[in-house]
PDB file of C-alpha atoms and ligand atoms in Angstrom:
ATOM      1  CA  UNK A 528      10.078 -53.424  -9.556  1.00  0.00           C
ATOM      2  CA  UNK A 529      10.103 -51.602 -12.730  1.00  0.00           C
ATOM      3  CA  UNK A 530       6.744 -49.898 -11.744  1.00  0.00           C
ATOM      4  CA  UNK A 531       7.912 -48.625  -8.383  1.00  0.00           C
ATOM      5  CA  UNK A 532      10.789 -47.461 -10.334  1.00  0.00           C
ATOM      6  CA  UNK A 533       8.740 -45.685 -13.140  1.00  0.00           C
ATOM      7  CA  UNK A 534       6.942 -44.199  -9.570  1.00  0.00           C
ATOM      8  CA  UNK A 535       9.726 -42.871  -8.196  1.00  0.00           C
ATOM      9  CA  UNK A 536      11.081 -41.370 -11.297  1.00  0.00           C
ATOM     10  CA  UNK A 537       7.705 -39.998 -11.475  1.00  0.00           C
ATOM     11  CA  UNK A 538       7.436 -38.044  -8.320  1.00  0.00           C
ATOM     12  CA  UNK A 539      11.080 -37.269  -8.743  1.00  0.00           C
ATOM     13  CA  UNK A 540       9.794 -35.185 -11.818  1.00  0.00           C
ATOM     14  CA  UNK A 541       6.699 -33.997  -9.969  1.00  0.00           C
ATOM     15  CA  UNK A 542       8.792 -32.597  -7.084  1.00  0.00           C
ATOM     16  CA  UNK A 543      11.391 -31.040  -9.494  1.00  0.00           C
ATOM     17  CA  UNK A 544       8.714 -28.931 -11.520  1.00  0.00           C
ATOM     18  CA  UNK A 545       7.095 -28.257  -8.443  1.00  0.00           C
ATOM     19  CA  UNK A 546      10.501 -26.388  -7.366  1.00  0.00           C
ATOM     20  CA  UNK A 547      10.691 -25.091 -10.781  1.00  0.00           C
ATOM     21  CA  UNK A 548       7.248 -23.652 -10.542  1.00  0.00           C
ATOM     22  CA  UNK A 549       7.903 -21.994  -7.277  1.00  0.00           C
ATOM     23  CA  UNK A 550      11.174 -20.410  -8.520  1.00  0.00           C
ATOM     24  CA  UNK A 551       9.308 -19.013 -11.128  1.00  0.00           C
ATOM     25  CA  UNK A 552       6.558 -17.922  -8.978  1.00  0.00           C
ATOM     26  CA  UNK A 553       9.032 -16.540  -6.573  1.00  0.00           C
ATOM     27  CA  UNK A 554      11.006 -14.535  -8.894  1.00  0.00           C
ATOM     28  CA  UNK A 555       7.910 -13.244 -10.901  1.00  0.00           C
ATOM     29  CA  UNK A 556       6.806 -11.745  -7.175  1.00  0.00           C
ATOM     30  CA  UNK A 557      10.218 -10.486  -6.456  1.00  0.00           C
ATOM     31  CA  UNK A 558      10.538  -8.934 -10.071  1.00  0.00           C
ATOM     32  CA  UNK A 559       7.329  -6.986  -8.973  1.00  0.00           C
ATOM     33  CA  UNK A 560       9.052  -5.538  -6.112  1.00  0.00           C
ATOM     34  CA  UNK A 561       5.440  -4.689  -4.774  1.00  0.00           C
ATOM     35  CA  UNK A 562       3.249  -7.602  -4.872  1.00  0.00           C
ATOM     36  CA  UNK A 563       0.170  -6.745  -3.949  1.00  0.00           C
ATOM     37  CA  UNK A 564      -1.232  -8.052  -0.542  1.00  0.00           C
ATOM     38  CA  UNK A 565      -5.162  -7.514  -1.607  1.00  0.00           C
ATOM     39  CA  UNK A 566      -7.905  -7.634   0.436  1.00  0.00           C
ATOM     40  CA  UNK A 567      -9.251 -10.549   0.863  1.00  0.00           C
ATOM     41  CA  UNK A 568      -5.842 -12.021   0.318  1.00  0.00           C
ATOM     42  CA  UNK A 569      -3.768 -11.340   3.494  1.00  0.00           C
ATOM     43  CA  UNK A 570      -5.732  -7.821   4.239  1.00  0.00           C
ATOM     44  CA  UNK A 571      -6.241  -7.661   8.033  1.00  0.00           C
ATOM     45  CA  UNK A 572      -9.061  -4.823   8.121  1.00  0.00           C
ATOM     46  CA  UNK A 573     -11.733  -6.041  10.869  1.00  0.00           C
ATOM     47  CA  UNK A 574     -14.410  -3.759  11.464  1.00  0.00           C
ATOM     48  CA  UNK A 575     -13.028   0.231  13.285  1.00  0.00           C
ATOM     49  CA  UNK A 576      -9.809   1.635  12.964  1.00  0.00           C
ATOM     50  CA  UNK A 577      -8.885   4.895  14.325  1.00  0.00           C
ATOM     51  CA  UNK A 578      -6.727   7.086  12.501  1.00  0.00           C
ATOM     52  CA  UNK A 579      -4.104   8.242  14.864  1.00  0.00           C
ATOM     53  CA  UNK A 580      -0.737   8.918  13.821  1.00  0.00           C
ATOM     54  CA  UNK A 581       2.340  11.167  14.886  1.00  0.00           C
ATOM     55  CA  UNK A 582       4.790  11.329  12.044  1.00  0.00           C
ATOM     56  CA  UNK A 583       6.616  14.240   9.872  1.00  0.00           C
ATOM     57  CA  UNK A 584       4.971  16.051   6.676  1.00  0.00           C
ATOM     58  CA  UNK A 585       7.650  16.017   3.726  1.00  0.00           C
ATOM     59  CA  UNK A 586       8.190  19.470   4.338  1.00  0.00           C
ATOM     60  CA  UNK A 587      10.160  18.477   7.907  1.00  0.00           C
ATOM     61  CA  UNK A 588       6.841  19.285  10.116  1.00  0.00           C
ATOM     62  CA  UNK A 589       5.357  17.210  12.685  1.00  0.00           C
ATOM     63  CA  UNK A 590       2.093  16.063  12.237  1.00  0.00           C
ATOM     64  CA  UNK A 591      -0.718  14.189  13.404  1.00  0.00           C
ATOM     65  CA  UNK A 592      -4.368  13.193  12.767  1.00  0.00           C
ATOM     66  CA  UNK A 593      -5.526  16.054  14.685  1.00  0.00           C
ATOM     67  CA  UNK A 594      -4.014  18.347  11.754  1.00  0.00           C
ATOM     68  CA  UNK A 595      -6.078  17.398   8.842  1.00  0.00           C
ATOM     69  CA  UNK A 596      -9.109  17.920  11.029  1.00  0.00           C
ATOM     70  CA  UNK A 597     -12.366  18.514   8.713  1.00  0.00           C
ATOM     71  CA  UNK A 598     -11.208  16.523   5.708  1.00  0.00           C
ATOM     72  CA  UNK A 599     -11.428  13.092   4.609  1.00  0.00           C
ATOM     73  CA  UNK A 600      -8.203  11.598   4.649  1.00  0.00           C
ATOM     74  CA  UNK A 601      -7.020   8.801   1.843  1.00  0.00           C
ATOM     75  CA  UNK A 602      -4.106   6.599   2.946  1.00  0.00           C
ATOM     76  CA  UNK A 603      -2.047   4.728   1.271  1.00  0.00           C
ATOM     77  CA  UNK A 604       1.226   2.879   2.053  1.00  0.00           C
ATOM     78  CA  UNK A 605       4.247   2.071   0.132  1.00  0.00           C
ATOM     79  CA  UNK A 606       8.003   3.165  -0.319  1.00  0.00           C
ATOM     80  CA  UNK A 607       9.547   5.419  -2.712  1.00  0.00           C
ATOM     81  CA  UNK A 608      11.571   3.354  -4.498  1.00  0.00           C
ATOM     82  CA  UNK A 609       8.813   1.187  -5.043  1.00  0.00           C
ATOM     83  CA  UNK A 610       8.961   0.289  -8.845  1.00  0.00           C
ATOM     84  CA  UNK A 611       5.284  -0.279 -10.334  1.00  0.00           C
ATOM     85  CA  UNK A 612       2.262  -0.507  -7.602  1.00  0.00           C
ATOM     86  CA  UNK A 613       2.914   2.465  -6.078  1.00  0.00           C
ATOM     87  CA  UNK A 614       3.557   4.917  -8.830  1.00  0.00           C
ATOM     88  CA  UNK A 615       0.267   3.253 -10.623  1.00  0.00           C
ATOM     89  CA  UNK A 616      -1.761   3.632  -7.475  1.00  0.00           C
ATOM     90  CA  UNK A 617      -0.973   7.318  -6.856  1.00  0.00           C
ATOM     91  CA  UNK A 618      -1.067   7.844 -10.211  1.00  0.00           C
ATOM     92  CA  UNK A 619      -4.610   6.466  -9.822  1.00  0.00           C
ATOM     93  CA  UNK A 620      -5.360   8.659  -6.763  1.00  0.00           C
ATOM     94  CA  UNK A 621      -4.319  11.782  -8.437  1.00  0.00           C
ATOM     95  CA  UNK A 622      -6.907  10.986 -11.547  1.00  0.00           C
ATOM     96  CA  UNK A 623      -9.264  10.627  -9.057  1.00  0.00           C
ATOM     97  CA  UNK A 624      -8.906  13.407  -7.412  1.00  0.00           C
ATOM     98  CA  UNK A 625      -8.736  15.184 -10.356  1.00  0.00           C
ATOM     99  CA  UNK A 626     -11.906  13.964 -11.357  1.00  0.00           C
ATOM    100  CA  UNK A 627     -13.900  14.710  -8.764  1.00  0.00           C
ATOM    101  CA  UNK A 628     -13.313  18.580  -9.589  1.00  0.00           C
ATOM    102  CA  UNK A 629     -14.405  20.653  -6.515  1.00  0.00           C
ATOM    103  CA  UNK A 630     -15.310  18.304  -4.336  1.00  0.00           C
ATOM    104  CA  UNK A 631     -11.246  16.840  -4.109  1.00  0.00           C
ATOM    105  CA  UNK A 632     -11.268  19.744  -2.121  1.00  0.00           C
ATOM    106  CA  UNK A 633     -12.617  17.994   1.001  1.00  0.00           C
ATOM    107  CA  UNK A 634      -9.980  14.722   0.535  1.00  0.00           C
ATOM    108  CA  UNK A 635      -6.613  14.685   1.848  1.00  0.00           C
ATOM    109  CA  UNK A 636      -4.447  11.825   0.216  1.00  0.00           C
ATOM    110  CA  UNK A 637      -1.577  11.168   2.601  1.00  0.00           C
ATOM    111  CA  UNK A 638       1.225   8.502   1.335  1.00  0.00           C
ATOM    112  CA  UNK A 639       2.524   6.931   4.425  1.00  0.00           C
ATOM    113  CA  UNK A 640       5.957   4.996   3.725  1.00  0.00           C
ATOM    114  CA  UNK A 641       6.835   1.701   4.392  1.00  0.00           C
ATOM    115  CA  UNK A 642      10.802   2.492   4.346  1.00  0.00           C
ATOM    116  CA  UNK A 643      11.689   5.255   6.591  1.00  0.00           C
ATOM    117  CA  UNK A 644      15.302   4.263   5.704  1.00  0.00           C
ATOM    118  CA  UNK A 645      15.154   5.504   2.570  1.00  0.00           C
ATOM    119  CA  UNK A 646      12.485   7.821   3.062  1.00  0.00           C
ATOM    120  CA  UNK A 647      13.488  11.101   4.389  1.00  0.00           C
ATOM    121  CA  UNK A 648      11.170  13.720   4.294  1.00  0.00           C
ATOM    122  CA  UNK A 649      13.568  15.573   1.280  1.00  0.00           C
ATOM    123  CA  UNK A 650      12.842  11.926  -0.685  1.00  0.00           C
ATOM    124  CA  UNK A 651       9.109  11.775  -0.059  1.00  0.00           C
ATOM    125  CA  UNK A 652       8.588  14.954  -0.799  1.00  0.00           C
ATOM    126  CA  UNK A 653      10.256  15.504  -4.129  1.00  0.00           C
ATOM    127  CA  UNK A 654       8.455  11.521  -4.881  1.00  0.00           C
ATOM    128  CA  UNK A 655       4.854  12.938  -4.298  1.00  0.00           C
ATOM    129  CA  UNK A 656       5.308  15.989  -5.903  1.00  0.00           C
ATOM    130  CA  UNK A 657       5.528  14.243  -8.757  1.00  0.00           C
ATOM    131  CA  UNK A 658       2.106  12.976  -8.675  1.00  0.00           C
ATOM    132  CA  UNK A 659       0.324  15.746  -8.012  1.00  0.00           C
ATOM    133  CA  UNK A 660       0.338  18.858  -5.697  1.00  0.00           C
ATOM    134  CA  UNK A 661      -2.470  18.102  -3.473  1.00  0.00           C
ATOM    135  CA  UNK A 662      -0.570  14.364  -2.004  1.00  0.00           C
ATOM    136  CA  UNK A 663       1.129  14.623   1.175  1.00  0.00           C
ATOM    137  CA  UNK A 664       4.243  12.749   1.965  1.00  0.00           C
ATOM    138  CA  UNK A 665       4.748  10.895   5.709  1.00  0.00           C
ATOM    139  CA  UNK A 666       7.883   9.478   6.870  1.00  0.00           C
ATOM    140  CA  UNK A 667       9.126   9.312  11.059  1.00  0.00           C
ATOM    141  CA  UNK A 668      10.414   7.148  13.164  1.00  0.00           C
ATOM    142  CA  UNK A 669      10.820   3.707  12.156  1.00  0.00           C
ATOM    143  CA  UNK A 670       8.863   2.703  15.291  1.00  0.00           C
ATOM    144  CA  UNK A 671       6.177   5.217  15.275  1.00  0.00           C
ATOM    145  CA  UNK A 672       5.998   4.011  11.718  1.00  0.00           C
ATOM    146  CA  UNK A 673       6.038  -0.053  12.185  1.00  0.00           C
ATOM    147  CA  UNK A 674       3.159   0.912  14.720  1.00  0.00           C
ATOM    148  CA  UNK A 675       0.615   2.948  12.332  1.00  0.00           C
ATOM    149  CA  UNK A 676       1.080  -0.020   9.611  1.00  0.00           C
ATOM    150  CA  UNK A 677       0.233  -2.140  12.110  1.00  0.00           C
ATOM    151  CA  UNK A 678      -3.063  -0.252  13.339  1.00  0.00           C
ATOM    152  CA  UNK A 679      -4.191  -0.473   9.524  1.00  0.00           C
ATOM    153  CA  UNK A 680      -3.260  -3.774   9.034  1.00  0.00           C
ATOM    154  CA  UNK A 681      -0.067  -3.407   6.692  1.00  0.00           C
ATOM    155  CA  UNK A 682       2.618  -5.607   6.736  1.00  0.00           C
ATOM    156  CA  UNK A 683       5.842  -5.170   4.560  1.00  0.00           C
ATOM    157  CA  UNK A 684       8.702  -7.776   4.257  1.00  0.00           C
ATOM    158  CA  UNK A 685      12.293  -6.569   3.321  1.00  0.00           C
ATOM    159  CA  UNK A 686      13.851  -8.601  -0.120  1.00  0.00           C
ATOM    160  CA  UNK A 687      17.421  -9.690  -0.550  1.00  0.00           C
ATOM    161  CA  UNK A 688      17.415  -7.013  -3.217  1.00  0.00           C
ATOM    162  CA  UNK A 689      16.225  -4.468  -0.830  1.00  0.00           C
ATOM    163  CA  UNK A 690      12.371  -3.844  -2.755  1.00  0.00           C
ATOM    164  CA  UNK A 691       9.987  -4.335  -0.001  1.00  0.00           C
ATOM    165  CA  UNK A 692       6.386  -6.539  -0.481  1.00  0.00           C
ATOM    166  CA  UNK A 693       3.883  -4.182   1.247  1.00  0.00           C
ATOM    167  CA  UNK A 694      -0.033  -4.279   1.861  1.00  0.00           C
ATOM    168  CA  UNK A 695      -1.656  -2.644  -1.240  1.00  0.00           C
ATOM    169  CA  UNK A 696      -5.115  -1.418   0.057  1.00  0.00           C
ATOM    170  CA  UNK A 697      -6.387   2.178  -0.465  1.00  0.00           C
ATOM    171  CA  UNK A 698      -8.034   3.538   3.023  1.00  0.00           C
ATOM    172  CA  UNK A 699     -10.986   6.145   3.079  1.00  0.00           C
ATOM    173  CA  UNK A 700     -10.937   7.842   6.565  1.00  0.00           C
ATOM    174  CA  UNK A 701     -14.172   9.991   7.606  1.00  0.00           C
ATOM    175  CA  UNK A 702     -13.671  13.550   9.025  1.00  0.00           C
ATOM    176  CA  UNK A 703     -14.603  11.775  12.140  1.00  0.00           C
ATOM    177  CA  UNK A 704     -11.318   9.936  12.302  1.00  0.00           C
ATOM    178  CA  UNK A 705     -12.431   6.423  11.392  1.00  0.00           C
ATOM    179  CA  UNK A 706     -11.736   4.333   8.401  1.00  0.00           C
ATOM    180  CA  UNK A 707     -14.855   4.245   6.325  1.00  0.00           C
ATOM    181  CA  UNK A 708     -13.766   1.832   3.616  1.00  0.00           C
ATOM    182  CA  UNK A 709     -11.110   0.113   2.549  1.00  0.00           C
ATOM    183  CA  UNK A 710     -10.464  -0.355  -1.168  1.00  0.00           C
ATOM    184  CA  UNK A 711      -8.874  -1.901  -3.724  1.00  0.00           C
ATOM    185  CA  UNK A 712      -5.470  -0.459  -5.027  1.00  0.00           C
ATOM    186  CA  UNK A 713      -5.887  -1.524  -7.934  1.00  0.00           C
ATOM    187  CA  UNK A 714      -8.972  -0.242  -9.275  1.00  0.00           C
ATOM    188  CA  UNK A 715      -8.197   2.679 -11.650  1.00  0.00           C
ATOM    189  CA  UNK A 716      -9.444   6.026 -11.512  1.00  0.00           C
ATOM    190  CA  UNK A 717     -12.982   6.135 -12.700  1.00  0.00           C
ATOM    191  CA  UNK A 718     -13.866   3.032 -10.207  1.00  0.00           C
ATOM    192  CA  UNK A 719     -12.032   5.324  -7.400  1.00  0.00           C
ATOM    193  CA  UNK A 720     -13.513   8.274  -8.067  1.00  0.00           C
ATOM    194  CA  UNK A 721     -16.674   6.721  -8.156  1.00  0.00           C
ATOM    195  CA  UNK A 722     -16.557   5.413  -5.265  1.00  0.00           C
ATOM    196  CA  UNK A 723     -14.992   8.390  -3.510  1.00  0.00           C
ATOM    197  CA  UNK A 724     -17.855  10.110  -5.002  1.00  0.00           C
ATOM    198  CA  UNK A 725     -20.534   8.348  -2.419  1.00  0.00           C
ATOM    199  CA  UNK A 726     -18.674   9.083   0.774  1.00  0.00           C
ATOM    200  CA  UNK A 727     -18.138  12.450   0.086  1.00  0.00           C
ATOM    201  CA  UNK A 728     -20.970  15.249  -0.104  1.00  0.00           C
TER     202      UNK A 728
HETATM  203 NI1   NI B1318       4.765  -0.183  -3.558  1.00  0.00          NI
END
């Protein structure tokens, strides 16, 4: 009798630090605002995806993938409000970019957001400015938008506290149209450039 009670008591304890544990878990993600959904971890890339896209430039003007024809294109998705992963990715981007001296000339980085709420194109366009001159802001419809995350395998949850968990995966898209390689959003510069650097000529 005194066992079985010791054994309750036991998994009584178990099950309250395993709700402790997830509470703590939990909140750490939510405190990130923008956990990361990494490949391998969630990422839904399987084999081609076709860029093809009809949303607005930050500057109010339609575009699609048609109208960075003759570039490589490097998308990445996330909001503006978005308090660490995003500003450290495009931070990341820019280095790249920067890095790569003459030959950034032939990459496009678009930033494609998750929140068109928020968004606007005034927003996203004072946001990537801020990174450097050569990004490109996207915003549109919240439909047209849902339905491009969903070609490239992003998903994005809403929080009670309004941050949003998106997909954190950098995509390299060939002049042809078509993804070439996913990557990592959290490498840092030198890995990205790098690796940039053997796609493009
Ligand atoms: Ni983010």
């Amino acid at each position: 009798m005194k066992t079985h009670a010791r054994a309750i008591r036991r998994k009584q304890r178990d099950r309250r630090s395993l709700a402790i544990a997830t509470g703590v878990v939990g909140g750490l993600l939510l405190a990130t605002g923008c956990y990361l959904w990494l490949l391998g971890a969630g990422n839904q890339f399987h084999g081609t995806i076709r860029a093809s896209f009809n949303l607005v430039e930050s500057d109010g003007q339609p575009v699609t993938e048609r109208s960075f024809r003759g570039k490589f294109l490097l998308i990445y998705f996330g909001y503006t409000s978005c308090r660490d992963v995003c500003p450290t990715t495009l931070t990341s981007i820019a280095a790249a970019l920067d890095r790569l001296g003459d030959r950034a000339q032939q990459v496009q980085p678009l930033f494609i957001t998750v929140d068109p709420d928020r968004d606007t194109p005034e927003v996203i366009q004072r946001y990537v400015r801020s990174f450097t001159p050569r990004l490109i802001g996207l915003t549109g419809t919240a439909a047209e938008l849902h339905r491009v995350a969903r070609q490239y395998g992003i998903r994005s949850t809403v929080n009670p506290d309004l941050t949003l968990d998106h997909s954190s995966v950098i995509y390299l898209v060939g002049k042809d149209g078509q993804v070439i390689a996913p990557m990592q959003a959290d490498e840092d510069a030198t890995k990205l450039a790098h690796i940039l650097g053997n796609y493009i000529s």
